[in-house]
PDB file of C-alpha atoms in Angstrom:
ATOM      1  CA  ASN R  14     -64.624 -34.306  45.419  1.00 73.00           C
ATOM      2  CA  ALA R  15     -63.729 -32.075  48.526  1.00 76.00           C
ATOM      3  CA  VAL R  16     -64.512 -28.584  47.374  1.00 82.00           C
ATOM      4  CA  ALA R  17     -64.873 -25.893  49.639  1.00 86.00           C
ATOM      5  CA  ASN R  18     -68.234 -24.785  50.788  1.00 88.00           C
ATOM      6  CA  THR R  19     -69.609 -28.083  50.078  1.00 89.00           C
ATOM      7  CA  LYS R  20     -71.368 -29.911  52.788  1.00 92.00           C
ATOM      8  CA  TRP R  21     -72.352 -33.645  53.224  1.00 92.00           C
ATOM      9  CA  SER R  22     -74.751 -35.998  55.205  1.00 94.00           C
ATOM     10  CA  PHE R  23     -75.092 -38.872  57.397  1.00 95.00           C
ATOM     11  CA  THR R  24     -77.963 -40.209  59.789  1.00 96.00           C
ATOM     12  CA  LEU R  25     -76.868 -42.666  62.856  1.00 97.00           C
ATOM     13  CA  THR R  26     -79.844 -45.057  64.030  1.00 97.00           C
ATOM     14  CA  GLN R  27     -77.879 -46.137  66.963  1.00 98.00           C
ATOM     15  CA  ASP R  28     -76.605 -43.522  69.916  1.00 97.00           C
ATOM     16  CA  VAL R  29     -72.636 -43.438  70.314  1.00 97.00           C
ATOM     17  CA  PRO R  30     -71.462 -43.120  73.819  1.00 97.00           C
ATOM     18  CA  LYS R  31     -69.578 -40.898  75.708  1.00 95.00           C
ATOM     19  CA  GLY R  32     -65.851 -41.417  74.685  1.00 93.00           C
ATOM     20  CA  GLY R  33     -67.034 -43.109  71.561  1.00 96.00           C
ATOM     21  CA  ARG R  34     -65.688 -41.518  68.220  1.00 96.00           C
ATOM     22  CA  ILE R  35     -67.242 -40.888  64.826  1.00 96.00           C
ATOM     23  CA  SER R  36     -64.989 -41.844  61.685  1.00 95.00           C
ATOM     24  CA  GLY R  37     -64.620 -41.818  58.222  1.00 93.00           C
ATOM     25  CA  PHE R  38     -64.455 -40.229  54.574  1.00 92.00           C
ATOM     26  CA  GLU R  39     -61.781 -42.415  53.858  1.00 91.00           C
ATOM     27  CA  GLY R  40     -59.945 -41.347  50.811  1.00 88.00           C
ATOM     28  CA  MET R  41     -61.587 -38.228  50.529  1.00 88.00           C
ATOM     29  CA  PRO R  42     -60.498 -36.315  47.703  1.00 85.00           C
ATOM     30  CA  ASP R  43     -59.959 -39.078  45.441  1.00 87.00           C
ATOM     31  CA  GLN R  44     -62.987 -41.197  45.983  1.00 87.00           C
ATOM     32  CA  LEU R  45     -66.828 -39.900  45.070  1.00 86.00           C
ATOM     33  CA  THR R  46     -68.660 -38.611  47.630  1.00 84.00           C
ATOM     34  CA  SER R  47     -71.013 -41.946  47.197  1.00 85.00           C
ATOM     35  CA  THR R  48     -68.254 -44.330  48.375  1.00 90.00           C
ATOM     36  CA  TRP R  49     -67.717 -42.558  51.353  1.00 91.00           C
ATOM     37  CA  LYS R  50     -68.753 -44.207  54.654  1.00 95.00           C
ATOM     38  CA  VAL R  51     -68.895 -42.887  58.496  1.00 96.00           C
ATOM     39  CA  LYS R  52     -68.549 -45.702  60.970  1.00 97.00           C
ATOM     40  CA  THR R  53     -69.306 -45.479  65.280  1.00 98.00           C
ATOM     41  CA  TRP R  54     -67.030 -46.883  67.422  1.00 98.00           C
ATOM     42  CA  ALA R  55     -68.041 -47.416  71.115  1.00 98.00           C
ATOM     43  CA  THR R  56     -64.586 -47.230  72.487  1.00 97.00           C
ATOM     44  CA  PRO R  57     -61.329 -46.377  70.205  1.00 96.00           C
ATOM     45  CA  ASP R  58     -60.189 -49.599  70.643  1.00 95.00           C
ATOM     46  CA  ALA R  59     -63.033 -51.491  69.427  1.00 96.00           C
ATOM     47  CA  ALA R  60     -62.756 -54.233  67.723  1.00 94.00           C
ATOM     48  CA  SER R  61     -65.670 -53.283  65.308  1.00 95.00           C
ATOM     49  CA  PRO R  62     -67.635 -50.085  64.922  1.00 97.00           C
ATOM     50  CA  ILE R  63     -71.481 -50.306  66.081  1.00 98.00           C
ATOM     51  CA  GLU R  64     -72.367 -49.173  62.586  1.00 98.00           C
ATOM     52  CA  THR R  65     -71.649 -47.906  59.237  1.00 98.00           C
ATOM     53  CA  VAL R  66     -73.753 -45.167  57.222  1.00 97.00           C
ATOM     54  CA  ALA R  67     -73.598 -43.910  53.751  1.00 95.00           C
ATOM     55  CA  THR R  68     -72.625 -40.395  52.958  1.00 93.00           C
ATOM     56  CA  VAL R  69     -75.131 -38.312  50.941  1.00 91.00           C
ATOM     57  CA  SER R  70     -74.303 -34.605  49.791  1.00 88.00           C
ATOM     58  CA  GLY R  71     -76.738 -32.035  51.277  1.00 89.00           C
ATOM     59  CA  ALA R  72     -76.459 -29.676  54.674  1.00 89.00           C
ATOM     60  CA  ASN R  73     -79.752 -32.095  56.134  1.00 89.00           C
ATOM     61  CA  GLY R  74     -79.758 -32.724  60.117  1.00 91.00           C
ATOM     62  CA  THR R  75     -77.345 -30.999  62.434  1.00 93.00           C
ATOM     63  CA  SER R  76     -73.858 -29.662  61.687  1.00 94.00           C
ATOM     64  CA  LEU R  77     -71.160 -30.922  63.375  1.00 93.00           C
ATOM     65  CA  GLY R  78     -68.827 -28.321  61.931  1.00 94.00           C
ATOM     66  CA  THR R  79     -66.413 -27.548  59.355  1.00 93.00           C
ATOM     67  CA  LEU R  80     -63.461 -29.671  58.472  1.00 93.00           C
ATOM     68  CA  ASN R  81     -59.956 -28.006  57.842  1.00 95.00           C
ATOM     69  CA  MET R  82     -57.358 -28.907  55.259  1.00 94.00           C
ATOM     70  CA  ALA R  83     -54.660 -30.074  58.074  1.00 96.00           C
ATOM     71  CA  GLN R  84     -55.328 -28.559  61.244  1.00 95.00           C
ATOM     72  CA  LYS R  85     -58.159 -29.642  64.041  1.00 95.00           C
ATOM     73  CA  SER R  86     -61.308 -27.538  63.142  1.00 95.00           C
ATOM     74  CA  GLU R  87     -62.574 -25.319  66.014  1.00 93.00           C
ATOM     75  CA  GLN R  88     -65.522 -27.799  66.620  1.00 93.00           C
ATOM     76  CA  GLY R  89     -63.420 -30.306  66.902  1.00 91.00           C
ATOM     77  CA  LEU R  90     -62.987 -32.026  63.983  1.00 95.00           C
ATOM     78  CA  ASN R  91     -60.024 -33.652  62.140  1.00 96.00           C
ATOM     79  CA  GLY R  92     -57.891 -32.305  59.327  1.00 96.00           C
ATOM     80  CA  MET R  93     -59.021 -33.485  55.806  1.00 94.00           C
ATOM     81  CA  GLN R  94     -55.969 -34.708  55.252  1.00 95.00           C
ATOM     82  CA  GLN R  95     -55.782 -37.325  58.258  1.00 96.00           C
ATOM     83  CA  THR R  96     -59.079 -38.256  58.004  1.00 94.00           C
ATOM     84  CA  ALA R  97     -58.636 -39.084  54.492  1.00 94.00           C
ATOM     85  CA  TYR R  98     -55.400 -41.157  54.320  1.00 95.00           C
ATOM     86  CA  GLY R  99     -53.957 -41.194  58.265  1.00 95.00           C
ATOM     87  CA  HIS R 100     -51.509 -39.401  60.447  1.00 97.00           C
ATOM     88  CA  ASN R 101     -47.582 -38.870  59.805  1.00 97.00           C
ATOM     89  CA  ARG R 102     -46.237 -38.629  63.313  1.00 98.00           C
ATOM     90  CA  TRP R 103     -43.929 -41.205  64.004  1.00 98.00           C
ATOM     91  CA  LYS R 104     -44.497 -40.512  68.029  1.00 98.00           C
ATOM     92  CA  THR R 105     -48.086 -41.492  68.386  1.00 97.00           C
ATOM     93  CA  SER R 106     -48.463 -43.525  65.135  1.00 97.00           C
ATOM     94  CA  ALA R 107     -49.445 -47.339  65.542  1.00 96.00           C
ATOM     95  CA  MET R 108     -46.200 -48.063  63.536  1.00 96.00           C
ATOM     96  CA  ARG R 109     -43.913 -47.373  66.353  1.00 97.00           C
ATOM     97  CA  GLN R 110     -46.418 -49.093  68.816  1.00 98.00           C
ATOM     98  CA  TYR R 111     -46.080 -52.382  67.196  1.00 97.00           C
ATOM     99  CA  LEU R 112     -42.463 -52.549  66.784  1.00 97.00           C
ATOM    100  CA  ASN R 113     -41.628 -51.364  70.335  1.00 98.00           C
ATOM    101  CA  LYS R 114     -44.401 -53.766  72.833  1.00 97.00           C
ATOM    102  CA  LYS R 115     -44.694 -57.721  72.686  1.00 96.00           C
ATOM    103  CA  GLY R 116     -47.653 -59.925  72.740  1.00 96.00           C
ATOM    104  CA  LYS R 117     -51.437 -59.256  71.659  1.00 93.00           C
ATOM    105  CA  ASN R 118     -52.781 -56.052  73.277  1.00 92.00           C
ATOM    106  CA  TRP R 119     -49.982 -53.499  72.061  1.00 97.00           C
ATOM    107  CA  TRP R 120     -51.873 -50.814  70.840  1.00 97.00           C
ATOM    108  CA  VAL R 121     -53.888 -47.995  72.638  1.00 96.00           C
ATOM    109  CA  SER R 122     -55.101 -44.620  71.335  1.00 96.00           C
ATOM    110  CA  GLN R 123     -52.168 -42.027  71.557  1.00 95.00           C
ATOM    111  CA  GLU R 124     -54.603 -39.180  69.840  1.00 93.00           C
ATOM    112  CA  GLU R 125     -58.227 -38.202  70.102  1.00 93.00           C
ATOM    113  CA  PHE R 126     -58.821 -39.432  66.849  1.00 95.00           C
ATOM    114  CA  ASP R 127     -57.626 -42.654  67.160  1.00 94.00           C
ATOM    115  CA  ILE R 128     -59.575 -45.841  66.177  1.00 94.00           C
ATOM    116  CA  ARG R 129     -57.905 -49.461  66.261  1.00 95.00           C
ATOM    117  CA  PRO R 130     -55.268 -50.089  63.350  1.00 94.00           C
ATOM    118  CA  ASN R 131     -56.642 -53.216  61.023  1.00 90.00           C
ATOM    119  CA  GLU R 132     -53.493 -54.653  61.823  1.00 92.00           C
ATOM    120  CA  TYR R 133     -53.994 -55.325  65.598  1.00 93.00           C
ATOM    121  CA  ALA R 134     -54.660 -58.726  65.515  1.00 92.00           C
ATOM    122  CA  LYS R 135     -50.955 -59.184  64.660  1.00 94.00           C
ATOM    123  CA  THR R 136     -48.565 -60.234  67.358  1.00 96.00           C
ATOM    124  CA  ALA R 137     -46.233 -57.205  68.281  1.00 97.00           C
ATOM    125  CA  PHE R 138     -43.234 -57.277  66.840  1.00 96.00           C
ATOM    126  CA  MET R 139     -40.634 -57.392  69.496  1.00 97.00           C
ATOM    127  CA  SER R 140     -42.147 -61.352  70.174  1.00 96.00           C
ATOM    128  CA  GLY R 141     -40.249 -62.526  67.895  1.00 87.00           C
ATOM    129  CA  PHE R 142     -36.582 -62.392  69.693  1.00 95.00           C
ATOM    130  CA  GLN R 143     -34.809 -64.465  71.872  1.00 95.00           C
ATOM    131  CA  ASP R 144     -34.527 -63.339  75.529  1.00 94.00           C
ATOM    132  CA  ASP R 145     -30.977 -62.521  75.294  1.00 96.00           C
ATOM    133  CA  PHE R 146     -30.994 -60.523  71.990  1.00 97.00           C
ATOM    134  CA  LEU R 147     -33.487 -57.875  73.412  1.00 96.00           C
ATOM    135  CA  ALA R 148     -30.706 -57.857  76.476  1.00 96.00           C
ATOM    136  CA  ALA R 149     -28.477 -56.548  74.399  1.00 97.00           C
ATOM    137  CA  ILE R 150     -30.305 -53.738  72.794  1.00 97.00           C
ATOM    138  CA  ARG R 151     -31.560 -50.805  74.669  1.00 96.00           C
ATOM    139  CA  PRO R 152     -34.008 -47.756  74.136  1.00 97.00           C
ATOM    140  CA  VAL R 153     -32.344 -44.928  72.530  1.00 97.00           C
ATOM    141  CA  LYS R 154     -33.356 -40.888  71.852  1.00 98.00           C
ATOM    142  CA  VAL R 155     -34.940 -40.925  68.041  1.00 98.00           C
ATOM    143  CA  THR R 156     -35.668 -37.031  67.083  1.00 98.00           C
ATOM    144  CA  THR R 157     -38.165 -36.693  63.839  1.00 98.00           C
ATOM    145  CA  ALA R 158     -38.610 -33.725  62.447  1.00 98.00           C
ATOM    146  CA  LEU R 159     -42.875 -32.641  62.571  1.00 98.00           C
ATOM    147  CA  ASN R 160     -44.891 -31.848  59.320  1.00 98.00           C
ATOM    148  CA  THR R 161     -45.818 -27.712  59.100  1.00 97.00           C
ATOM    149  CA  VAL R 162     -49.183 -27.525  58.270  1.00 97.00           C
ATOM    150  CA  GLU R 163     -50.702 -28.590  61.534  1.00 96.00           C
ATOM    151  CA  SER R 164     -48.870 -25.790  63.531  1.00 94.00           C
ATOM    152  CA  PHE R 165     -47.241 -27.815  66.175  1.00 96.00           C
ATOM    153  CA  GLU R 166     -45.157 -25.239  69.126  1.00 95.00           C
ATOM    154  CA  GLN R 167     -42.267 -27.440  68.138  1.00 97.00           C
ATOM    155  CA  THR R 168     -40.312 -28.431  64.461  1.00 98.00           C
ATOM    156  CA  THR R 169     -39.131 -31.955  65.919  1.00 98.00           C
ATOM    157  CA  GLU R 170     -40.154 -34.339  68.732  1.00 98.00           C
ATOM    158  CA  ASP R 171     -38.076 -36.989  70.724  1.00 98.00           C
ATOM    159  CA  THR R 172     -38.836 -40.321  71.535  1.00 98.00           C
ATOM    160  CA  TYR R 173     -37.036 -43.653  73.652  1.00 98.00           C
ATOM    161  CA  ASP R 174     -37.263 -46.667  71.484  1.00 98.00           C
ATOM    162  CA  THR R 175     -35.902 -49.537  71.023  1.00 98.00           C
ATOM    163  CA  PHE R 176     -37.040 -50.867  67.476  1.00 98.00           C
ATOM    164  CA  PHE R 177     -37.175 -47.751  65.268  1.00 98.00           C
ATOM    165  CA  LEU R 178     -37.785 -47.023  61.221  1.00 98.00           C
ATOM    166  CA  ALA R 179     -34.952 -44.917  59.345  1.00 98.00           C
ATOM    167  CA  SER R 180     -35.133 -41.286  58.534  1.00 98.00           C
ATOM    168  CA  ILE R 181     -34.777 -40.244  54.950  1.00 97.00           C
ATOM    169  CA  GLU R 182     -31.461 -38.418  55.858  1.00 98.00           C
ATOM    170  CA  GLN R 183     -30.396 -41.839  57.481  1.00 98.00           C
ATOM    171  CA  MET R 184     -30.911 -43.628  54.400  1.00 97.00           C
ATOM    172  CA  ASN R 185     -28.740 -41.247  52.735  1.00 98.00           C
ATOM    173  CA  ALA R 186     -31.266 -39.339  50.607  1.00 97.00           C
ATOM    174  CA  ASN R 187     -31.691 -35.417  50.358  1.00 96.00           C
ATOM    175  CA  PRO R 188     -33.775 -34.549  53.796  1.00 96.00           C
ATOM    176  CA  GLN R 189     -36.128 -31.988  53.887  1.00 96.00           C
ATOM    177  CA  LEU R 190     -34.733 -30.516  57.230  1.00 96.00           C
ATOM    178  CA  ALA R 191     -30.752 -31.648  57.241  1.00 96.00           C
ATOM    179  CA  ASN R 192     -29.128 -32.457  60.693  1.00 97.00           C
ATOM    180  CA  VAL R 193     -31.855 -33.203  62.448  1.00 97.00           C
ATOM    181  CA  GLU R 194     -33.114 -36.751  61.889  1.00 98.00           C
ATOM    182  CA  GLY R 195     -30.020 -38.333  62.670  1.00 97.00           C
ATOM    183  CA  PRO R 196     -26.812 -38.465  59.996  1.00 97.00           C
ATOM    184  CA  TYR R 197     -26.578 -40.659  56.804  1.00 97.00           C
ATOM    185  CA  TRP R 198     -25.437 -44.035  57.423  1.00 97.00           C
ATOM    186  CA  GLU R 199     -22.573 -45.021  56.217  1.00 97.00           C
ATOM    187  CA  TYR R 200     -23.475 -48.325  55.100  1.00 97.00           C
ATOM    188  CA  TRP R 201     -26.079 -46.564  52.607  1.00 97.00           C
ATOM    189  CA  ARG R 202     -23.433 -44.566  50.927  1.00 97.00           C
ATOM    190  CA  ARG R 203     -21.396 -47.006  50.545  1.00 97.00           C
ATOM    191  CA  ARG R 204     -24.315 -49.202  48.800  1.00 97.00           C
ATOM    192  CA  LEU R 205     -25.272 -46.870  46.661  1.00 97.00           C
ATOM    193  CA  GLY R 206     -21.857 -45.985  45.264  1.00 97.00           C
ATOM    194  CA  LEU R 207     -22.233 -42.112  46.492  1.00 97.00           C
ATOM    195  CA  SER R 208     -20.194 -39.362  47.854  1.00 97.00           C
ATOM    196  CA  GLY R 209     -23.027 -37.108  48.545  1.00 97.00           C
ATOM    197  CA  PHE R 210     -26.855 -37.741  49.101  1.00 97.00           C
ATOM    198  CA  ALA R 211     -28.967 -39.511  46.698  1.00 97.00           C
ATOM    199  CA  GLN R 212     -31.866 -37.260  45.067  1.00 96.00           C
ATOM    200  CA  THR R 213     -35.031 -37.963  45.304  1.00 94.00           C
ATOM    201  CA  TYR R 214     -38.111 -38.923  43.222  1.00 94.00           C
ATOM    202  CA  PRO R 215     -37.913 -39.127  40.308  1.00 94.00           C
ATOM    203  CA  THR R 216     -34.318 -40.235  40.719  1.00 95.00           C
ATOM    204  CA  THR R 217     -33.903 -44.003  40.772  1.00 96.00           C
ATOM    205  CA  TYR R 218     -30.942 -46.322  42.252  1.00 97.00           C
ATOM    206  CA  GLU R 219     -30.735 -49.781  41.843  1.00 96.00           C
ATOM    207  CA  ASN R 220     -29.311 -50.623  45.013  1.00 96.00           C
ATOM    208  CA  TYR R 221     -31.887 -48.678  47.134  1.00 97.00           C
ATOM    209  CA  LYS R 222     -34.189 -51.327  46.507  1.00 96.00           C
ATOM    210  CA  ILE R 223     -35.241 -54.255  49.344  1.00 95.00           C
ATOM    211  CA  PRO R 224     -36.604 -57.491  49.209  1.00 94.00           C
ATOM    212  CA  ALA R 225     -38.655 -58.961  51.719  1.00 91.00           C
ATOM    213  CA  ILE R 226     -37.296 -61.403  54.091  1.00 89.00           C
ATOM    214  CA  ASN R 227     -39.643 -64.202  52.695  1.00 91.00           C
ATOM    215  CA  ALA R 228     -38.913 -63.489  48.963  1.00 87.00           C
ATOM    216  CA  GLN R 229     -35.578 -62.210  48.277  1.00 89.00           C
ATOM    217  CA  THR R 230     -36.396 -61.723  44.531  1.00 91.00           C
ATOM    218  CA  SER R 231     -39.466 -59.269  45.555  1.00 94.00           C
ATOM    219  CA  PRO R 232     -38.519 -55.638  46.045  1.00 95.00           C
ATOM    220  CA  GLN R 233     -41.259 -54.105  48.582  1.00 94.00           C
ATOM    221  CA  HIS R 234     -42.021 -50.249  49.640  1.00 95.00           C
ATOM    222  CA  VAL R 235     -40.210 -49.565  52.493  1.00 96.00           C
ATOM    223  CA  ARG R 236     -41.503 -47.361  54.975  1.00 96.00           C
ATOM    224  CA  LEU R 237     -39.273 -44.442  56.626  1.00 97.00           C
ATOM    225  CA  ARG R 238     -40.471 -42.872  59.506  1.00 97.00           C
ATOM    226  CA  SER R 239     -40.152 -39.301  58.217  1.00 98.00           C
ATOM    227  CA  ALA R 240     -42.712 -37.077  57.152  1.00 97.00           C
ATOM    228  CA  ASN R 241     -42.947 -35.155  54.310  1.00 97.00           C
ATOM    229  CA  ARG R 242     -43.224 -32.206  56.179  1.00 97.00           C
ATOM    230  CA  GLY R 243     -45.646 -30.450  53.764  1.00 97.00           C
ATOM    231  CA  LEU R 244     -48.491 -32.436  54.550  1.00 97.00           C
ATOM    232  CA  ALA R 245     -50.139 -33.640  57.440  1.00 97.00           C
ATOM    233  CA  TYR R 246     -50.271 -37.517  56.242  1.00 96.00           C
ATOM    234  CA  ASN R 247     -47.626 -38.354  53.883  1.00 96.00           C
ATOM    235  CA  ALA R 248     -44.464 -40.474  55.172  1.00 96.00           C
ATOM    236  CA  TRP R 249     -40.731 -41.223  53.259  1.00 97.00           C
ATOM    237  CA  SER R 250     -40.220 -44.381  52.047  1.00 96.00           C
ATOM    238  CA  VAL R 251     -38.214 -46.311  49.623  1.00 96.00           C
ATOM    239  CA  ASN R 252     -40.149 -47.426  46.390  1.00 96.00           C
ATOM    240  CA  SER R 253     -39.668 -50.763  45.336  1.00 96.00           C
ATOM    241  CA  SER R 254     -38.595 -49.301  41.746  1.00 96.00           C
ATOM    242  CA  GLY R 255     -35.697 -48.033  43.541  1.00 96.00           C
ATOM    243  CA  TYR R 256     -36.305 -44.316  44.491  1.00 96.00           C
ATOM    244  CA  VAL R 257     -37.362 -41.988  47.368  1.00 96.00           C
ATOM    245  CA  PRO R 258     -41.038 -40.845  47.256  1.00 94.00           C
ATOM    246  CA  GLY R 259     -42.793 -38.345  49.972  1.00 85.00           C
ATOM    247  CA  SER R 260     -45.655 -39.433  48.933  1.00 85.00           C
ATOM    248  CA  TYR R 261     -47.156 -42.771  50.322  1.00 91.00           C
ATOM    249  CA  SER R 262     -50.004 -41.982  52.938  1.00 95.00           C
ATOM    250  CA  ALA R 263     -49.268 -43.459  56.769  1.00 94.00           C
ATOM    251  CA  ILE R 264     -52.622 -45.292  56.632  1.00 92.00           C
ATOM    252  CA  TYR R 265     -51.106 -47.996  53.951  1.00 90.00           C
ATOM    253  CA  ALA R 266     -49.370 -50.648  55.865  1.00 86.00           C
ATOM    254  CA  TYR R 267     -45.925 -51.329  53.928  1.00 91.00           C
ATOM    255  CA  ARG R 268     -43.169 -53.181  54.881  1.00 93.00           C
ATOM    256  CA  PHE R 269     -40.363 -51.969  56.958  1.00 93.00           C
ATOM    257  CA  CYS R 270     -36.820 -52.329  58.046  1.00 93.00           C
ATOM    258  CA  PRO R 271     -36.829 -51.537  61.582  1.00 95.00           C
ATOM    259  CA  VAL R 272     -33.407 -50.714  63.404  1.00 96.00           C
ATOM    260  CA  CYS R 273     -32.188 -51.089  66.968  1.00 97.00           C
ATOM    261  CA  VAL R 274     -28.819 -50.515  69.108  1.00 97.00           C
ATOM    262  CA  ILE R 275     -26.955 -52.430  70.785  1.00 95.00           C
ATOM    263  CA  CYS R 276     -25.858 -51.043  73.763  1.00 90.00           C
TER     264      CYS R 276
END
C-alpha cells in the first residue's frame, strides 16, 4: 500500500501552532490506506492530539513533499519506515529515557519527529529501587551500532547509561557488526551450552527463553538495544520461542531485561 508515485491527502480542520507536529500513517505499508490516520499535536509532549483525520488517495491540497524509504526528505518529512514503525536508534529511544529516569516526567523529545510515547503515564524505571542500591551503581559507556540506511556520519555512537539493554553480541548471538557493542557475556554462553555464538532466526534455543518476573512459566519477547542495521525501524530481540530475530519494530512495547554495573 506504499507504492512509488502514490499520493495521499488529508484535510485538517484546526490550525497547528508553530512547534507543533503532524504524525500518521502508522502501520504503512501493511495496513490499507483507508485505515491510515493523521494526528496533529500542539507540542511533542502533548497528552492527546488536537485532532485525528482520515487519509484518502489522491493529490488534493498543498503538497508537503515526498516520503523517502528511510532517510529524512528534503522537505523535512520523516522516512516511511520510521513513520510506520518507529526508530531503532537506542540513543534517542523512549526506552532508554524510561530506564534511566525517576518519577513521572521522564520523557523529553530527542529528535525532530518525536511524539510522546504511550507509556509516558508509567513511573520511570529507577523509581522502583532503594537508595542504597542506586548508590552502588554508576553510568557506564555503552556503544551501539547505528543502522546503515540513514546515512549517519558514524558507524556507532556512545551513551552513558545507568541502565541499558543487552546487545545482540552480549547475548552471545551472532552479531551484524562484531566486536563493537560489547563482548559476549559468559553467562549466556554457558546457559546456552555453546562454545561460540548462537545462530539467529530460525535456529531455536530452549535456554534463550526468558520468563516474565510476574509469570515465571510465561516466556516473553525481550528487547535488545541493537538495531537491525539494514533497516531504520527494526531492533533485535529474543523471541518467546527461544530464537533471536531482528524483525521486531521499535514501536512495540515488549518486555526487557535491563543491565546495570556495580561500581
